[in-house]
CSV table of C-alpha atoms in Angstrom, one decimal:
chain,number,residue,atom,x,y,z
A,5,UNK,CA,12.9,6.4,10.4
A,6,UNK,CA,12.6,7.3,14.0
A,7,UNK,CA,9.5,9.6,14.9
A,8,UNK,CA,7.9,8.2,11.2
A,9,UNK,CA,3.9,7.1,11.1
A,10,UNK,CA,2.1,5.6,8.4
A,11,UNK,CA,-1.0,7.2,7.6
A,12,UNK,CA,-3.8,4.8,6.1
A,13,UNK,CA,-7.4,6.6,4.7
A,14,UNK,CA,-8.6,2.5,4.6
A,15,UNK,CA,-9.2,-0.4,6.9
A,16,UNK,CA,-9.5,-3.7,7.3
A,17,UNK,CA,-11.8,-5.4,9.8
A,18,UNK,CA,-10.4,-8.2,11.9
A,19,UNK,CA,-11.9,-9.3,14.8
A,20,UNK,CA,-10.9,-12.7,16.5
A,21,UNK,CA,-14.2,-13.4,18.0
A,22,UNK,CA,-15.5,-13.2,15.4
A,23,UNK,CA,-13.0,-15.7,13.5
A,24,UNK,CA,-13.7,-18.3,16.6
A,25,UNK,CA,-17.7,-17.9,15.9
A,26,UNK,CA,-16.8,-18.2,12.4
A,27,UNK,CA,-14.7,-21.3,12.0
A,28,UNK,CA,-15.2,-22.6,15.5
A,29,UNK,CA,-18.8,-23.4,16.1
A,30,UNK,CA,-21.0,-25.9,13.6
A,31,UNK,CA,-24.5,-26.0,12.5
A,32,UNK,CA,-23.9,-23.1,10.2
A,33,UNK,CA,-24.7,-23.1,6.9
A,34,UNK,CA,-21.8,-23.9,5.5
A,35,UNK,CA,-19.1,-25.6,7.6
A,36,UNK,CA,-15.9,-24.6,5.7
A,37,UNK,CA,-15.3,-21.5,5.8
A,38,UNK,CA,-12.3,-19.9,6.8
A,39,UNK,CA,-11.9,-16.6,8.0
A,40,UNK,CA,-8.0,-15.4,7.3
A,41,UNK,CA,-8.7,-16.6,3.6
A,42,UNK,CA,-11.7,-14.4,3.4
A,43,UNK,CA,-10.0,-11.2,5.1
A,44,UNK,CA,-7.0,-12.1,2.6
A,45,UNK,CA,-9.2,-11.9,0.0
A,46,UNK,CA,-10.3,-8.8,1.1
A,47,UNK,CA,-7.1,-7.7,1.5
A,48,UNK,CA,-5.0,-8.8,-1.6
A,49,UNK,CA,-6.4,-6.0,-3.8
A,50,UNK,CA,-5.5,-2.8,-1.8
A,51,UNK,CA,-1.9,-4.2,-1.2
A,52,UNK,CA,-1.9,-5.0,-4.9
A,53,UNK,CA,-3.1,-2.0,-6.1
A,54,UNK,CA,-1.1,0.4,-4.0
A,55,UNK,CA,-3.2,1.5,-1.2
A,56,UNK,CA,-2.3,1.7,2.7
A,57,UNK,CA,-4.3,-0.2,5.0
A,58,UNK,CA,-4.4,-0.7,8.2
A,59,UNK,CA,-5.7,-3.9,10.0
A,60,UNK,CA,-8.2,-3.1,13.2
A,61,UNK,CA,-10.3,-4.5,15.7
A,62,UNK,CA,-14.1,-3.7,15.8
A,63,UNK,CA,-12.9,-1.4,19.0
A,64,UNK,CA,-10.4,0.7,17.6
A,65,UNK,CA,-10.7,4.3,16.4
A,66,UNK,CA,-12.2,4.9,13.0
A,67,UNK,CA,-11.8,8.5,12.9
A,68,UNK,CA,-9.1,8.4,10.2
A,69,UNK,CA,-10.2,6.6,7.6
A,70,UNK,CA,-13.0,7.2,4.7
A,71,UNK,CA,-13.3,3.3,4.2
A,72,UNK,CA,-13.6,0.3,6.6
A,73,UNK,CA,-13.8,-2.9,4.8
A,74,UNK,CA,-15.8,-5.6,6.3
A,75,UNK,CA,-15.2,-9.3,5.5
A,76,UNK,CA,-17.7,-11.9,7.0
A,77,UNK,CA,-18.5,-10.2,9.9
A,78,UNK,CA,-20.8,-13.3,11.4
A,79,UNK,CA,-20.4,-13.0,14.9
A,80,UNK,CA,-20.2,-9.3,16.3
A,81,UNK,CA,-20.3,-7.9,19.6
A,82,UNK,CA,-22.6,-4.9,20.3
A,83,UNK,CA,-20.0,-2.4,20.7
A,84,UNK,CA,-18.6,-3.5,17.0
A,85,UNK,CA,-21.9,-2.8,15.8
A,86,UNK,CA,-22.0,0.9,16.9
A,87,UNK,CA,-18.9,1.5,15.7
A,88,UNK,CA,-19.3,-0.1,12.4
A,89,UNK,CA,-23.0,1.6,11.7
A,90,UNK,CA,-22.1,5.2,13.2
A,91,UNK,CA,-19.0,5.1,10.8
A,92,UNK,CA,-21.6,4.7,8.0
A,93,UNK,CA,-23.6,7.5,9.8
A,94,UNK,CA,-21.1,9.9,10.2
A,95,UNK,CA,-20.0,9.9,6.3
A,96,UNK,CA,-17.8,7.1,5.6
A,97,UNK,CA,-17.7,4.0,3.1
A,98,UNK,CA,-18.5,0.4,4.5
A,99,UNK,CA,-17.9,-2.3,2.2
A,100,UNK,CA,-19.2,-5.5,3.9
A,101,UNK,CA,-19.4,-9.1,2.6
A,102,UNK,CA,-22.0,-11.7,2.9
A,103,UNK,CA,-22.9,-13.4,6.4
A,104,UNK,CA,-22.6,-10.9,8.4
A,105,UNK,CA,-24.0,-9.5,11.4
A,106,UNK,CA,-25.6,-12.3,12.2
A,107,UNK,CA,-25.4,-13.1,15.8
A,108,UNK,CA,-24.5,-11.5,18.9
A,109,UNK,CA,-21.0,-12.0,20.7
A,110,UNK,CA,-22.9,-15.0,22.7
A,111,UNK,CA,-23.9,-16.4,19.5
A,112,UNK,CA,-27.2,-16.0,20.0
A,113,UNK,CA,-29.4,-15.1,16.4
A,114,UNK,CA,-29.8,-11.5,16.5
A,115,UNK,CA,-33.7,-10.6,16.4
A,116,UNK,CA,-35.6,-8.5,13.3
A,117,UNK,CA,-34.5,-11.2,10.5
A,118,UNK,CA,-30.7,-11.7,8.7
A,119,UNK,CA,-28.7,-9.9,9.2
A,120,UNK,CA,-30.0,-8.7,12.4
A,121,UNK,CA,-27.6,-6.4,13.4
A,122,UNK,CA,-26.6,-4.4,9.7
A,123,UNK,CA,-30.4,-4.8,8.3
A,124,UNK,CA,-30.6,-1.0,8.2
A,125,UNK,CA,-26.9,-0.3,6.9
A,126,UNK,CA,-27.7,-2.5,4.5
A,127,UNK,CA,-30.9,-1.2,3.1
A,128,UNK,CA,-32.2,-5.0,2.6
A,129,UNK,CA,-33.5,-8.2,4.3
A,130,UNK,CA,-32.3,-11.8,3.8
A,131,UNK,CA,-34.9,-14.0,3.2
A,132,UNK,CA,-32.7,-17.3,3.4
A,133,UNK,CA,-28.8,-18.1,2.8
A,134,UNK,CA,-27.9,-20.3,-0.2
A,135,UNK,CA,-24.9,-22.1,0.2
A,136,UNK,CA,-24.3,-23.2,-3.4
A,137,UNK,CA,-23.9,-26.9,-4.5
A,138,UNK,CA,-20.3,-28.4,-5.0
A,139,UNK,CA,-19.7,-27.1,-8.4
A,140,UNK,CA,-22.5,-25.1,-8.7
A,141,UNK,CA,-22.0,-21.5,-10.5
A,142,UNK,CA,-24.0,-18.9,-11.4
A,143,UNK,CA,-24.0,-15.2,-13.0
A,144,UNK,CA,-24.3,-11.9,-11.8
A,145,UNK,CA,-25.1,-8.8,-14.0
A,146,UNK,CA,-23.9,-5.3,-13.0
A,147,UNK,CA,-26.3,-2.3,-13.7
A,148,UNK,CA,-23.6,-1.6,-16.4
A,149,UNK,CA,-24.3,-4.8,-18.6
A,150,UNK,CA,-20.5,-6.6,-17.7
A,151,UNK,CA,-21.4,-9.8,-16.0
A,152,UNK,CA,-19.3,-12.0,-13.3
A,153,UNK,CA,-18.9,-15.5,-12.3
A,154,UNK,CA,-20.0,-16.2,-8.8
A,155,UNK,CA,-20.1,-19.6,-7.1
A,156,UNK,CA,-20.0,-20.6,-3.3
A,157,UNK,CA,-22.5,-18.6,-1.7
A,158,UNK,CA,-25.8,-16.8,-2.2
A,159,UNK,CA,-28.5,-15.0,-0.6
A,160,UNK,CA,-32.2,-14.0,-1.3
A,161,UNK,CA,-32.4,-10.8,-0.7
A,162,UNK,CA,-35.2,-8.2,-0.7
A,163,UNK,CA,-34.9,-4.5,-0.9
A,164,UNK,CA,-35.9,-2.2,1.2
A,165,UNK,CA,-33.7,1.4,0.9
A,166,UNK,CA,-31.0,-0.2,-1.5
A,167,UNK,CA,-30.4,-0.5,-4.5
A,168,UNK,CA,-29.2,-3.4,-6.5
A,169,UNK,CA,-25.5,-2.6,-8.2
A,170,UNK,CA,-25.5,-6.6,-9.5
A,171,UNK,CA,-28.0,-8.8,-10.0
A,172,UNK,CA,-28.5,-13.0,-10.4
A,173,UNK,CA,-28.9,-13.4,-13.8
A,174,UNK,CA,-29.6,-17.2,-13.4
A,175,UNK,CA,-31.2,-19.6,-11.2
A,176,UNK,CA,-34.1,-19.7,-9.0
A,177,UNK,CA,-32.8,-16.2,-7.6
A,178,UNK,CA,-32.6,-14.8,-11.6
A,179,UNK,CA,-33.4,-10.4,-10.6
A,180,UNK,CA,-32.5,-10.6,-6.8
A,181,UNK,CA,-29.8,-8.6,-6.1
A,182,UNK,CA,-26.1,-10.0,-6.1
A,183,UNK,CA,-24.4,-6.7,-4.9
A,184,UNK,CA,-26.5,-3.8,-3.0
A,185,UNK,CA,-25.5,-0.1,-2.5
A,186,UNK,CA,-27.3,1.7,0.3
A,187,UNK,CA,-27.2,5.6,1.5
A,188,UNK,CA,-27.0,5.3,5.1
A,189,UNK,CA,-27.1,8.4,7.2
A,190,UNK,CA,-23.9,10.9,5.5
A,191,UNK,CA,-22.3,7.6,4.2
A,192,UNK,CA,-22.5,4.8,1.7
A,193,UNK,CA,-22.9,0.8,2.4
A,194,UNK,CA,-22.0,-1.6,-0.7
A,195,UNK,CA,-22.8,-5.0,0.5
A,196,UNK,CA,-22.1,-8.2,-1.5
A,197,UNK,CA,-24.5,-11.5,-1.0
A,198,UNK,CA,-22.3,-13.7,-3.1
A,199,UNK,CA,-18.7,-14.9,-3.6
A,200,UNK,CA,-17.7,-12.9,-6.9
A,201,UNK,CA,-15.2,-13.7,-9.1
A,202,UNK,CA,-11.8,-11.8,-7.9
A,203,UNK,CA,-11.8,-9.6,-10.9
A,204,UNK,CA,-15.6,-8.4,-10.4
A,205,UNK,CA,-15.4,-7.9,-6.7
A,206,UNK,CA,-11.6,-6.3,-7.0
A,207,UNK,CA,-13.1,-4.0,-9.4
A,208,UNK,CA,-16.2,-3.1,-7.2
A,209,UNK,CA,-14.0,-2.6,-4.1
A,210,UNK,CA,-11.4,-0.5,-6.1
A,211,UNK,CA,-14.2,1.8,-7.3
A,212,UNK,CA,-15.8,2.5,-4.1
A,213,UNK,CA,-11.9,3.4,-2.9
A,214,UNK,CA,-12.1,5.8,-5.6
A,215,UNK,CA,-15.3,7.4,-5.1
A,216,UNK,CA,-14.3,7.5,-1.0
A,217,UNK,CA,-11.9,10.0,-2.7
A,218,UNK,CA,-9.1,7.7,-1.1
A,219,UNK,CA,-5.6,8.5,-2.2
A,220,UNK,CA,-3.6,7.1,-4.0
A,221,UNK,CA,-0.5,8.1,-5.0
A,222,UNK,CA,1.2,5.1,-6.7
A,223,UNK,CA,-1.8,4.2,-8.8
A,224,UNK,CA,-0.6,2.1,-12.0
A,225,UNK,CA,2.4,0.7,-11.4
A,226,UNK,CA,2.4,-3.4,-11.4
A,227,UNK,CA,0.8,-5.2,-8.2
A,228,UNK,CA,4.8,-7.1,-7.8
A,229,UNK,CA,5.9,-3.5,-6.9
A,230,UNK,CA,5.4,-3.2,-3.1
A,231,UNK,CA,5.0,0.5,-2.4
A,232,UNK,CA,5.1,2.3,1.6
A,233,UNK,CA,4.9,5.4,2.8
A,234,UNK,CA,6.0,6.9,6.3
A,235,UNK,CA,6.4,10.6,7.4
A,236,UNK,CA,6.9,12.9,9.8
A,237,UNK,CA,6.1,16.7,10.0
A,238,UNK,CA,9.1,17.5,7.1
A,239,UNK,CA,9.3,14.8,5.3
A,240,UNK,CA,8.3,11.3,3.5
A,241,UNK,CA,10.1,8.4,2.8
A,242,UNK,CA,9.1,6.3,0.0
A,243,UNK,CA,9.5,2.6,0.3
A,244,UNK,CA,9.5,0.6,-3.1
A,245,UNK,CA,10.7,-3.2,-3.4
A,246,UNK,CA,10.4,-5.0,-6.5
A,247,UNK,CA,9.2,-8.4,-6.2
A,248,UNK,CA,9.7,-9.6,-9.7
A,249,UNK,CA,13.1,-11.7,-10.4
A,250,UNK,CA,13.2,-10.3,-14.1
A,251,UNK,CA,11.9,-7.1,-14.7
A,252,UNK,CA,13.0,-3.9,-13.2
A,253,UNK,CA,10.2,-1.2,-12.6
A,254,UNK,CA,10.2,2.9,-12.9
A,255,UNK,CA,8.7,4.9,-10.5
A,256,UNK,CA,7.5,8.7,-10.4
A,257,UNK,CA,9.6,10.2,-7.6
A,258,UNK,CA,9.6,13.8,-8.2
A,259,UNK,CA,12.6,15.3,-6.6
A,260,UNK,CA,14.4,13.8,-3.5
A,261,UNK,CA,16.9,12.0,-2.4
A,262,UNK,CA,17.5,7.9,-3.0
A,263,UNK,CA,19.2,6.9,0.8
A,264,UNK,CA,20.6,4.0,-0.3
A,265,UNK,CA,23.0,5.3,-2.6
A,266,UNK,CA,22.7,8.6,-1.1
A,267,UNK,CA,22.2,9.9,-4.8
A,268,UNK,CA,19.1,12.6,-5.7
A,269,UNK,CA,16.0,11.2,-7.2
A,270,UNK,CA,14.6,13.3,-9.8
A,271,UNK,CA,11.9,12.5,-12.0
A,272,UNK,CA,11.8,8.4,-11.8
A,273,UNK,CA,13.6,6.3,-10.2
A,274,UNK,CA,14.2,2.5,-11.5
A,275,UNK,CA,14.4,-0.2,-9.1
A,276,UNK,CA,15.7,-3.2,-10.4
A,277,UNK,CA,14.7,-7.1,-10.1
A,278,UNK,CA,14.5,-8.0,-6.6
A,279,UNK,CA,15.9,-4.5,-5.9
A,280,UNK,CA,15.1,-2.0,-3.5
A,281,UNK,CA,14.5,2.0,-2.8
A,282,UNK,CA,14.1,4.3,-0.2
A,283,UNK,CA,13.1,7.8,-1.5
A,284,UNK,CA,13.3,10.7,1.1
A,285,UNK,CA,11.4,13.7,-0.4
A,286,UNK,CA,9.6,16.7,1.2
A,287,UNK,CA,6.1,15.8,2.2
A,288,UNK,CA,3.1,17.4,0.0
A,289,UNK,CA,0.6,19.6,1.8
């Protein structure tokens, strides 16, 4: 594998300041939130459904990818910012969850009302956070007529150059919007003001992937399949590890070789329970 890369069109935000403003200080809102559970949560979907990440810092180089995801971005230095909004500019998808942007790396309330420093990716003001009652649920209806169960959190939102993709469809916040979509220079924003159901905010997430035009090449085969790519300028090598204990899984392969028994891979290739494959195959254009 020597000389491989991995080559990720999606990211994942973590920032450790950001985690310490997060978890660390008190007087917010809510006191129990917990950052690696959130970005987790953020995260579970694209490794279940097949599509390469890579986890980076609000300083590293976005150039390669079409989406950055954003979770609970509360405390975020200037710098981060920038980098986050020009991303949006310059053409690519930002998916950003609630709570964000909300103070300044010295934790200091960031000035022109929540969230201060996204208000503009956003497309929308917050009027007030609503940390929900132990309990306490509510339900959120996309444009399409599916609803959602949502519980935990909830904002009041009012807005300005979004668009509402979900709305409250009880409560005192009935019509505000749950989930807002925003056009924001060449790219698109979709910013969620609740804790949705995992279903409803997997799918949500998933589409935006897909309208990013993100690749995916193992797309349908069962989230226990673990599924990597690496390259170089010849070749890729297809890693595939089957989680589940009793069922073995096929896998489009095309033509290559398997290197672990050193026998070609035409076709599909079945990896058993618990079983392994390494597909070398010539790498597509």
């Amino acid at each position: 594998m020597a000389g491989t890369t991995t080559r990720a069109e999606v990211a994942v935000l973590f920032d450790w300041n950001g985690w310490w403003g997060l978890e660390e200080l008190w007087g917010l809102p809510r006191n129990d939130f917990s950052y690696v559970d959130t970005v987790m949560r953020h995260y579970r979907p694209l490794w279940e459904h097949h599509y390469a990440a890579d986890v980076v810092s609000p300083h590293s180089d976005l150039l390669p990818y079409k989406v950055l995801v954003v979770p609970n971005a509360y405390l975020m230095d200037d710098e981060g910012v920038n980098a986050v909004t020009e991303f949006a500019r310059d053409g690519g998808t930002v998916v950003m969850s609630f709570f964000s942007g909300v103070v300044d790396a010295c934790n200091r309330v960031r000035p022109d009302g929540y969230p201060g420093a996204f208000r503009r990716l956003i497309g929308a003001k917050i009027d007030e956070y609503w940390p929900a009652r132990p309990g306490e649920r509510f339900t959120v209806e996309f444009t399409d007529g599916r609803t959602a169960t949502a519980d935990w959190w909830r904002e009041d939102i009012h807005l300005e150059t979004g668009t509402a993709l979900a709305t409250y469809a009880d409560g005192l916040l009935t019509g505000r919007a749950a989930v807002v979509a925003n056009g924001f220079g060449s790219g698109r924003v979709v910013y969620f003001a609740t804790l949705l159901e995992q279903d409803a905010f997997d799918r949500v997430l998933i589409g935006e992937l897909t309208a990013a035009g993100v690749d995916n090449r193992f797309d349908g085969l069962p989230a226990h399949l673990e599924c990597a790519v690496r390259e170089d300028e010849r070749h890729e090598y297809l890693f595939l590890l089957n989680h589940d204990a009793e069922a073995p899984v096929a896998v489009p392969v095309g033509s290559g070789t398997d290197l672990l028994t050193g026998r070609p891979a035409s076709g599909e290739i079945t990896v058993p329970p618990l079983g392994a494959a390494v597909v070398r195959r010539a790498r597509r254009a």
